[in-house]
XYZ file of C-alpha atoms in Angstrom:
522
model
C 0.256 -0.045 -0.154
C 1.739 3.087 -0.938
C 1.689 6.442 1.146
C -1.270 7.867 -0.939
C -3.558 4.889 -0.418
C -2.538 5.145 3.319
C -3.551 8.820 3.463
C -6.869 7.901 1.574
C -7.807 5.840 4.429
C -7.083 8.319 6.930
C -8.951 10.637 5.045
C -12.110 8.086 4.635
C -11.861 6.912 8.396
C -11.900 10.597 9.517
C -14.923 11.505 7.156
C -17.032 8.877 8.551
C -16.172 10.088 12.047
C -17.163 13.874 10.560
C -20.198 13.034 8.586
C -21.912 10.570 11.097
C -21.359 12.258 14.500
C -24.077 14.863 14.114
C -24.246 16.629 17.302
C -22.170 14.875 19.261
C -18.793 16.221 20.522
C -15.964 14.881 18.632
C -14.527 13.429 22.059
C -18.056 11.742 22.504
C -18.272 10.341 19.154
C -14.624 9.116 19.458
C -15.288 6.274 21.646
C -18.026 4.783 19.297
C -16.309 5.230 15.875
C -12.629 4.167 17.356
C -14.592 1.093 18.929
C -16.214 0.100 15.713
C -13.096 -0.129 13.953
C -11.449 -2.003 16.189
C -13.962 -4.839 16.300
C -13.695 -4.622 12.561
C -10.407 -5.343 12.831
C -10.710 -8.087 15.329
C -13.521 -9.577 12.964
C -11.380 -9.627 9.856
C -8.361 -10.821 11.608
C -10.462 -13.917 12.876
C -12.133 -14.242 9.467
C -8.452 -14.289 7.917
C -7.194 -16.934 10.577
C -10.385 -19.271 10.441
C -9.983 -19.237 6.745
C -6.355 -20.376 6.918
C -7.167 -23.315 9.052
C -9.824 -24.112 6.936
C -7.988 -24.104 3.557
C -7.277 -27.632 3.325
C -11.048 -28.877 3.777
C -11.921 -26.239 1.001
C -14.458 -23.885 2.589
C -14.552 -20.367 4.193
C -15.190 -19.692 7.447
C -18.436 -17.552 6.494
C -19.715 -20.482 4.759
C -19.822 -22.816 7.883
C -23.534 -23.292 9.036
C -23.312 -22.638 12.451
C -26.770 -24.437 13.437
C -25.386 -28.303 12.058
C -23.582 -30.817 13.856
C -20.389 -30.466 11.431
C -20.682 -26.499 11.653
C -20.401 -26.740 15.395
C -17.477 -29.225 15.169
C -15.788 -26.669 13.035
C -16.526 -23.912 15.452
C -15.169 -25.636 18.642
C -12.006 -26.405 16.696
C -11.503 -23.107 15.591
C -12.262 -21.230 18.709
C -9.772 -23.358 20.776
C -6.758 -22.595 17.980
C -8.571 -18.980 17.946
C -8.419 -17.927 21.683
C -4.527 -19.805 21.789
C -3.237 -17.409 18.832
C -5.602 -14.012 18.533
C -6.790 -14.374 22.232
C -10.555 -13.825 21.541
C -12.937 -15.771 19.274
C -16.160 -14.800 16.903
C -18.259 -17.026 15.479
C -19.417 -16.298 11.661
C -22.662 -14.674 12.270
C -20.818 -12.317 14.394
C -17.816 -10.946 11.919
C -18.421 -7.258 11.094
C -19.503 -7.904 7.642
C -22.273 -9.618 8.481
C -23.602 -7.663 11.043
C -23.304 -4.653 8.714
C -25.001 -6.635 6.091
C -28.046 -7.141 8.555
C -28.232 -3.427 9.443
C -28.428 -2.784 5.732
C -30.873 -5.192 4.462
C -33.782 -4.879 2.660
C -35.204 -8.471 2.690
C -38.419 -9.380 4.687
C -37.085 -12.584 6.204
C -34.546 -10.734 8.537
C -34.897 -7.589 11.007
C -32.298 -4.823 10.151
C -32.527 -4.446 13.915
C -28.541 -4.994 14.821
C -28.569 -2.978 18.136
C -29.329 -5.783 20.462
C -26.966 -8.594 18.387
C -23.988 -6.167 18.304
C -23.849 -5.590 22.193
C -23.871 -9.114 22.342
C -21.459 -9.534 20.262
C -19.083 -7.113 21.889
C -19.657 -8.793 25.182
C -18.974 -12.359 23.471
C -15.702 -10.988 22.141
C -14.919 -10.222 26.198
C -16.701 -13.506 27.198
C -14.849 -15.684 24.922
C -11.691 -15.037 26.830
C -12.602 -15.752 30.231
C -10.374 -18.550 31.969
C -7.574 -17.855 29.060
C -4.275 -15.822 29.199
C -5.647 -13.027 27.376
C -8.693 -12.080 29.891
C -7.450 -9.261 31.667
C -6.094 -7.631 27.830
C -10.083 -7.683 26.633
C -11.736 -7.375 30.014
C -14.599 -4.505 29.681
C -12.847 -3.553 26.644
C -16.420 -2.249 24.788
C -17.488 -0.489 28.275
C -17.526 2.995 26.626
C -19.765 1.686 23.999
C -23.322 2.359 25.276
C -25.127 1.475 22.114
C -28.475 2.474 23.933
C -27.017 6.297 24.793
C -29.637 8.646 23.826
C -26.533 10.638 22.323
C -26.568 8.321 19.548
C -30.735 9.067 19.122
C -33.749 9.860 21.006
C -35.242 6.424 19.808
C -34.099 2.885 19.309
C -34.926 3.125 15.784
C -33.081 6.343 15.596
C -29.680 4.731 17.019
C -29.869 1.567 15.016
C -30.070 3.539 12.232
C -27.161 5.472 12.957
C -24.848 2.538 13.829
C -26.214 0.577 10.829
C -25.055 3.822 8.777
C -21.436 3.590 10.524
C -21.164 0.145 10.108
C -22.030 0.488 6.264
C -19.564 2.983 5.577
C -16.403 1.019 7.322
C -17.566 -2.030 5.420
C -16.882 -0.867 2.406
C -13.255 -0.165 3.438
C -10.625 -2.238 2.918
C -8.382 -2.374 5.813
C -5.422 -4.733 3.886
C -4.861 -6.948 6.959
C -3.138 -9.624 4.786
C -0.463 -6.591 3.744
C 1.607 -7.084 6.737
C 4.516 -4.784 5.439
C 2.690 -1.566 6.092
C 1.121 -0.980 9.692
C -1.715 0.788 7.832
C -4.462 0.740 10.031
C -2.396 0.866 13.061
C -1.178 4.097 11.507
C -4.620 5.401 10.506
C -5.750 4.731 14.123
C -3.400 6.864 15.284
C -4.113 9.591 13.005
C -8.007 9.205 14.211
C -6.739 9.422 17.806
C -4.807 12.792 17.044
C -7.667 14.192 14.851
C -9.987 13.554 18.109
C -7.080 15.235 20.193
C -7.082 18.254 18.466
C -10.710 18.778 18.283
C -10.706 17.830 22.128
C -8.389 21.182 23.129
C -7.558 20.688 27.049
C -9.055 17.216 27.357
C -6.666 15.995 24.932
C -3.506 16.106 27.131
C -5.276 13.374 28.916
C -4.623 10.629 26.339
C -2.551 12.148 23.669
C 1.308 13.118 22.947
C 1.791 15.154 19.836
C 3.435 12.675 17.413
C 6.565 15.231 16.680
C 7.188 15.071 20.603
C 6.570 11.474 20.780
C 9.311 10.849 18.109
C 11.629 12.672 20.348
C 11.122 10.689 23.117
C 11.215 7.481 21.339
C 14.768 8.528 19.667
C 15.882 9.617 22.452
C 15.699 6.506 24.711
C 16.634 3.882 21.675
C 20.061 5.865 21.005
C 22.378 2.922 20.426
C 19.834 0.609 20.606
C 18.450 -1.857 17.832
C 16.195 -3.991 20.020
C 14.523 -3.617 23.651
C 13.668 -6.013 26.384
C 10.822 -3.903 27.629
C 9.754 -0.383 27.214
C 7.629 1.464 29.908
C 5.345 4.784 30.336
C 3.830 5.198 33.674
C 1.214 7.784 32.245
C 0.706 5.790 28.899
C -2.733 7.399 27.562
C -3.497 5.860 24.507
C -0.390 3.634 24.188
C 0.864 5.800 21.387
C 4.039 6.954 22.712
C 4.837 3.237 23.490
C 4.374 2.166 19.975
C 6.420 5.037 18.902
C 9.366 3.507 20.374
C 8.503 0.425 18.700
C 8.871 2.223 15.233
C 12.285 3.070 16.465
C 14.009 -0.373 17.100
C 13.622 -3.478 15.266
C 12.000 -5.409 17.937
C 10.412 -4.712 21.693
C 9.950 -8.029 23.563
C 7.462 -6.017 26.071
C 5.274 -3.172 26.883
C 4.348 -1.858 29.878
C 2.139 0.785 30.784
C -0.167 2.002 33.395
C -3.183 4.524 33.167
C -5.489 6.405 35.518
C -8.359 7.409 33.099
C -10.529 3.951 32.564
C -11.652 5.296 28.737
C -8.171 6.116 28.038
C -6.798 2.466 29.282
C -9.201 0.949 26.831
C -8.230 2.770 24.186
C -4.444 2.041 25.018
C -5.253 -2.048 25.293
C -7.161 -1.398 21.812
C -4.394 0.206 20.269
C -2.266 -2.119 20.957
C -4.058 -5.310 19.841
C -4.613 -3.221 16.566
C -0.815 -2.710 15.860
C -0.572 -6.066 16.216
C 1.093 -6.481 19.362
C 0.033 -9.869 21.042
C -1.624 -10.042 24.044
C 1.114 -11.481 25.498
C 3.355 -8.732 24.706
C 2.024 -6.326 26.605
C 0.653 -5.689 29.951
C -1.331 -2.141 30.530
C -2.872 -1.872 34.025
C -5.510 1.280 35.437
C -4.839 2.687 38.276
C -3.036 5.760 39.954
C 0.573 5.267 38.720
C 2.322 7.593 42.325
C -0.567 5.976 44.877
C -0.903 2.663 43.225
C 2.086 1.044 41.354
C 1.315 -1.680 39.772
C 4.615 -2.730 37.830
C 6.451 -2.571 41.241
C 9.035 -5.577 40.776
C 9.929 -4.625 37.122
C 13.019 -2.643 35.774
C 12.637 -1.711 32.250
C 15.350 -0.905 29.617
C 13.548 2.125 28.067
C 10.863 4.460 29.761
C 9.145 7.313 28.290
C 6.414 9.600 29.891
C 4.174 12.713 29.048
C 2.817 13.125 32.928
C 0.064 15.412 33.558
C 2.008 19.115 34.412
C 2.373 19.833 38.145
C -0.336 17.444 39.024
C -1.661 16.884 42.736
C -0.688 13.756 44.729
C -1.205 12.757 48.220
C 2.352 13.439 49.115
C 1.465 10.874 51.989
C 4.355 10.702 54.631
C 4.070 6.864 54.712
C 5.440 6.969 51.166
C 8.885 8.568 52.906
C 9.665 4.493 53.798
C 8.679 3.352 49.955
C 11.528 2.233 47.795
C 10.678 4.837 45.108
C 11.179 8.020 47.159
C 13.120 7.338 50.428
C 16.643 7.985 49.654
C 15.719 11.233 48.405
C 15.236 13.097 51.773
C 12.250 14.747 50.809
C 9.133 14.227 48.799
C 7.829 15.869 45.540
C 5.504 18.768 46.642
C 1.944 17.889 46.941
C 0.858 20.847 44.830
C 3.199 19.344 41.957
C 3.636 15.762 41.297
C 6.689 16.456 38.620
C 9.668 14.914 40.418
C 7.417 12.075 41.786
C 6.995 11.139 38.312
C 10.446 11.267 37.959
C 11.619 9.364 41.158
C 8.931 6.453 40.210
C 10.522 6.262 36.465
C 14.215 6.174 37.989
C 13.309 3.183 40.356
C 11.960 1.214 37.735
C 14.889 2.163 35.123
C 17.497 -0.977 34.513
C 20.589 -0.226 34.575
C 21.481 -0.204 31.097
C 18.294 2.060 30.338
C 17.765 5.499 29.470
C 14.282 7.581 30.169
C 12.893 10.688 28.944
C 10.284 12.631 30.594
C 8.255 15.785 29.559
C 8.169 18.295 32.424
C 7.096 21.843 32.190
C 10.124 24.278 32.318
C 9.374 25.318 36.316
C 10.642 22.004 37.392
C 14.160 23.216 35.924
C 14.434 25.664 38.774
C 12.111 25.617 41.681
C 13.353 25.420 44.797
C 12.523 23.576 48.163
C 11.967 20.080 47.883
C 12.299 20.151 44.077
C 15.690 21.412 44.245
C 17.027 18.808 46.617
C 15.602 16.125 44.753
C 17.766 17.443 41.786
C 20.740 18.061 43.307
C 20.485 13.889 44.822
C 20.096 12.749 41.172
C 22.929 14.782 39.897
C 25.381 15.136 42.951
C 25.175 11.694 44.264
C 23.716 9.665 41.423
C 24.743 11.361 38.432
C 21.915 10.046 36.459
C 21.050 13.375 34.321
C 22.330 13.127 31.188
C 20.930 16.016 29.347
C 18.209 18.692 29.544
C 16.442 19.905 26.465
C 14.192 23.051 26.304
C 10.931 22.873 23.819
C 9.312 25.457 21.904
C 5.878 26.834 23.574
C 2.541 25.864 22.795
C 3.353 22.118 21.276
C 0.849 20.556 23.376
C -3.144 20.150 23.672
C -4.550 22.230 26.143
C -1.529 24.467 27.372
C 0.620 27.135 25.893
C 3.625 26.660 28.559
C 6.881 26.055 27.330
C 8.480 22.286 28.143
C 11.648 20.763 28.287
C 12.781 17.065 28.325
C 14.913 15.547 31.196
C 16.973 12.398 29.857
C 18.501 10.464 32.435
C 20.390 7.077 32.770
C 21.887 5.253 35.346
C 25.163 4.211 33.777
C 26.195 7.334 31.778
C 28.977 6.925 28.992
C 29.973 10.546 29.813
C 29.671 11.197 33.567
C 31.359 14.570 33.797
C 28.862 16.837 32.075
C 25.218 17.373 31.136
C 24.335 17.955 27.938
C 21.808 21.761 27.514
C 20.059 21.898 24.682
C 17.803 25.129 23.732
C 15.295 24.256 20.737
C 12.543 26.522 21.796
C 13.063 28.679 18.578
C 13.196 25.877 16.073
C 9.229 25.253 15.000
C 6.493 25.729 12.758
C 3.997 28.401 14.023
C 0.459 27.224 13.937
C -2.411 27.176 16.584
C -0.761 24.460 17.768
C 3.109 24.971 17.137
C 4.685 22.232 15.760
C 8.382 20.487 15.475
C 9.338 20.252 11.691
C 11.572 17.172 10.557
C 14.669 19.222 10.544
C 13.877 20.453 14.273
C 13.489 17.017 15.298
C 16.865 16.203 13.559
C 18.755 18.716 14.850
C 17.801 17.904 18.671
C 18.765 14.208 18.181
C 22.108 14.602 16.019
C 23.215 16.893 18.813
C 22.219 14.441 21.545
C 23.671 11.359 19.876
C 26.985 13.423 18.941
C 27.104 15.330 22.255
C 28.293 18.295 20.711
C 28.344 21.981 21.601
C 26.558 24.209 19.018
C 26.666 28.139 19.371
C 23.676 29.404 21.122
C 21.793 25.933 20.748
C 23.551 23.503 22.983
C 26.108 23.441 25.808
C 28.182 20.635 27.696
C 27.958 21.788 31.625
C 30.689 20.638 33.860
C 28.947 19.110 37.543
C 30.920 22.060 38.725
C 29.125 24.498 36.867
C 25.859 22.960 37.767
C 26.821 23.114 41.386
C 27.637 26.527 41.449
C 24.208 27.382 39.888
C 22.761 25.384 43.313
C 21.242 22.742 40.828
C 19.284 25.225 39.306
C 18.953 23.574 35.221
C 17.075 26.579 33.750
C 18.531 26.612 30.324
C 19.275 30.123 29.635
C 22.118 29.867 32.509
C 24.073 27.069 30.527
C 22.750 27.936 26.658
C 24.039 31.696 25.759
C 21.543 32.579 23.380
C 21.913 36.521 23.483
C 22.304 38.142 20.022
C 24.627 41.068 20.154
C 23.788 44.169 18.334
C 25.816 45.265 15.762
C 28.423 48.194 17.323
C 27.080 51.878 16.319
C 29.664 54.097 14.559
C 29.192 57.838 15.960
C 31.358 59.331 13.677
C 28.878 57.810 10.672
C 25.886 58.704 12.260
C 26.943 62.481 13.025
C 27.986 62.859 9.439
C 24.514 61.645 8.606
C 22.524 64.157 10.622
C 24.759 66.458 9.225
C 23.734 65.753 6.163
C 20.555 65.455 6.758
C 20.360 69.171 8.498
C 21.847 70.854 5.197
C 18.966 69.111 3.365
C 16.672 70.456 5.404
C 18.272 73.896 5.470
C 17.815 73.569 1.438
C 14.130 72.323 1.699
C 13.233 75.423 3.890
C 14.847 77.997 1.669
C 12.833 76.314 -1.715
C 9.715 76.893 0.886
C 10.252 80.174 1.766
C 10.984 81.119 -1.866
C 7.460 79.557 -3.085
C 5.632 81.057 -0.081
C 6.773 84.598 -1.450
C 5.846 83.812 -4.646
C 2.656 83.239 -3.988
C 2.563 85.933 -1.292
C 1.316 84.022 1.794
C 3.222 83.863 4.903
C 6.002 81.342 5.777
C 5.132 78.927 7.873
C 8.263 79.132 10.129
């Protein structure tokens, strides 16, 4: 599939979402359209796999008659293998294309009322996994798709009509799942999430990190690596950042994430499965990361995060004996959890690992407990590898400037910290963007660890100590543009010439006034 076809698919999906949502808010309709795309994906994947099993028998999955004994034998055999391989199961009559056909059928023998059928099928997908390894990954996956919600229509008929229309539109699109070279549907899904994010304003920050920022974080933590044993995001949102890391290396063995928001957690699991990440290879949990960490025994080779900026947390005194925070002597302030996330991530970082976290600029220089935590990380542990300043207005819902902090437990360059000021390198818009050249400049400067005039600086640890562990970038990267020196002699000469010209003009004006027999203006 070409890049043009990919863009065409993205546009088709967005058009469906836009045309059919009616008066619903974009972020409300998001859960339905993304859920239906996911259901179509599961159904097509199921059909392709079942057809492969049935190939020696010369029949297709859709041709199986479910109400016959022979049909039941086939279905039981396929179900067993499907649960092992795919992690879920759908009968032939439960496939997306069959339901779409029924919803838009015009024959008299079969009702085109599909609401109840569809709700049952979505429940069945989850029920088919009970007692299997994939149960947790499919648990309540479709709970945000309330097909009886009045938002979809005031009457059951109106709701049925809308859903039948959505299914019909989606059914006409070929996802080309047999083409395994390109992650086309996964990319289209990401595109939709991004489009919904830009329409959701402030709420979008809860589930989406802009792609260009994701790319920077992913490239930073994969520097020097072609394979990763594990990648972790403690505030994983829709899972986009985890999946972005996977695009930067040949292979990731396991994906781990935690997300507080239930709807977003469901979106992350769908996103993983839709990107063909096997259910055994990802472990996404739903809980408050700081208060109730779910992967406490694990350490990870790559950690990325864009946590909520300066969020509140309990800062419970009991946490002073928690292994994540105990060695620092101070907890992050109750009103600003930024460094609580840093401490949590450091705890989970493997000795050979790299972590990159997005923080508001204030986290670089605020005093008190945060200053003490910075000092411990730099002076005692020497984990801070780089500080990167980003432009303003990159993130949904907040115009504030942000920074990326990169940490390593085993640093190749333990004598200094790299500071990069990329705040002036971006494309201006309603939402500012990093261009490919801006991303390349950040990454090449980090990887080559070079000083570039007015852009980057290698700060010795002694200098950071002298600055009392204040990491404010202008203290280290001098972006001051000197004004051109003024030649007073030249300026004086110009003023004399101007005075002479004005005097000549005055004489001409006086002569003109005399000629017209009127008073001069001076």
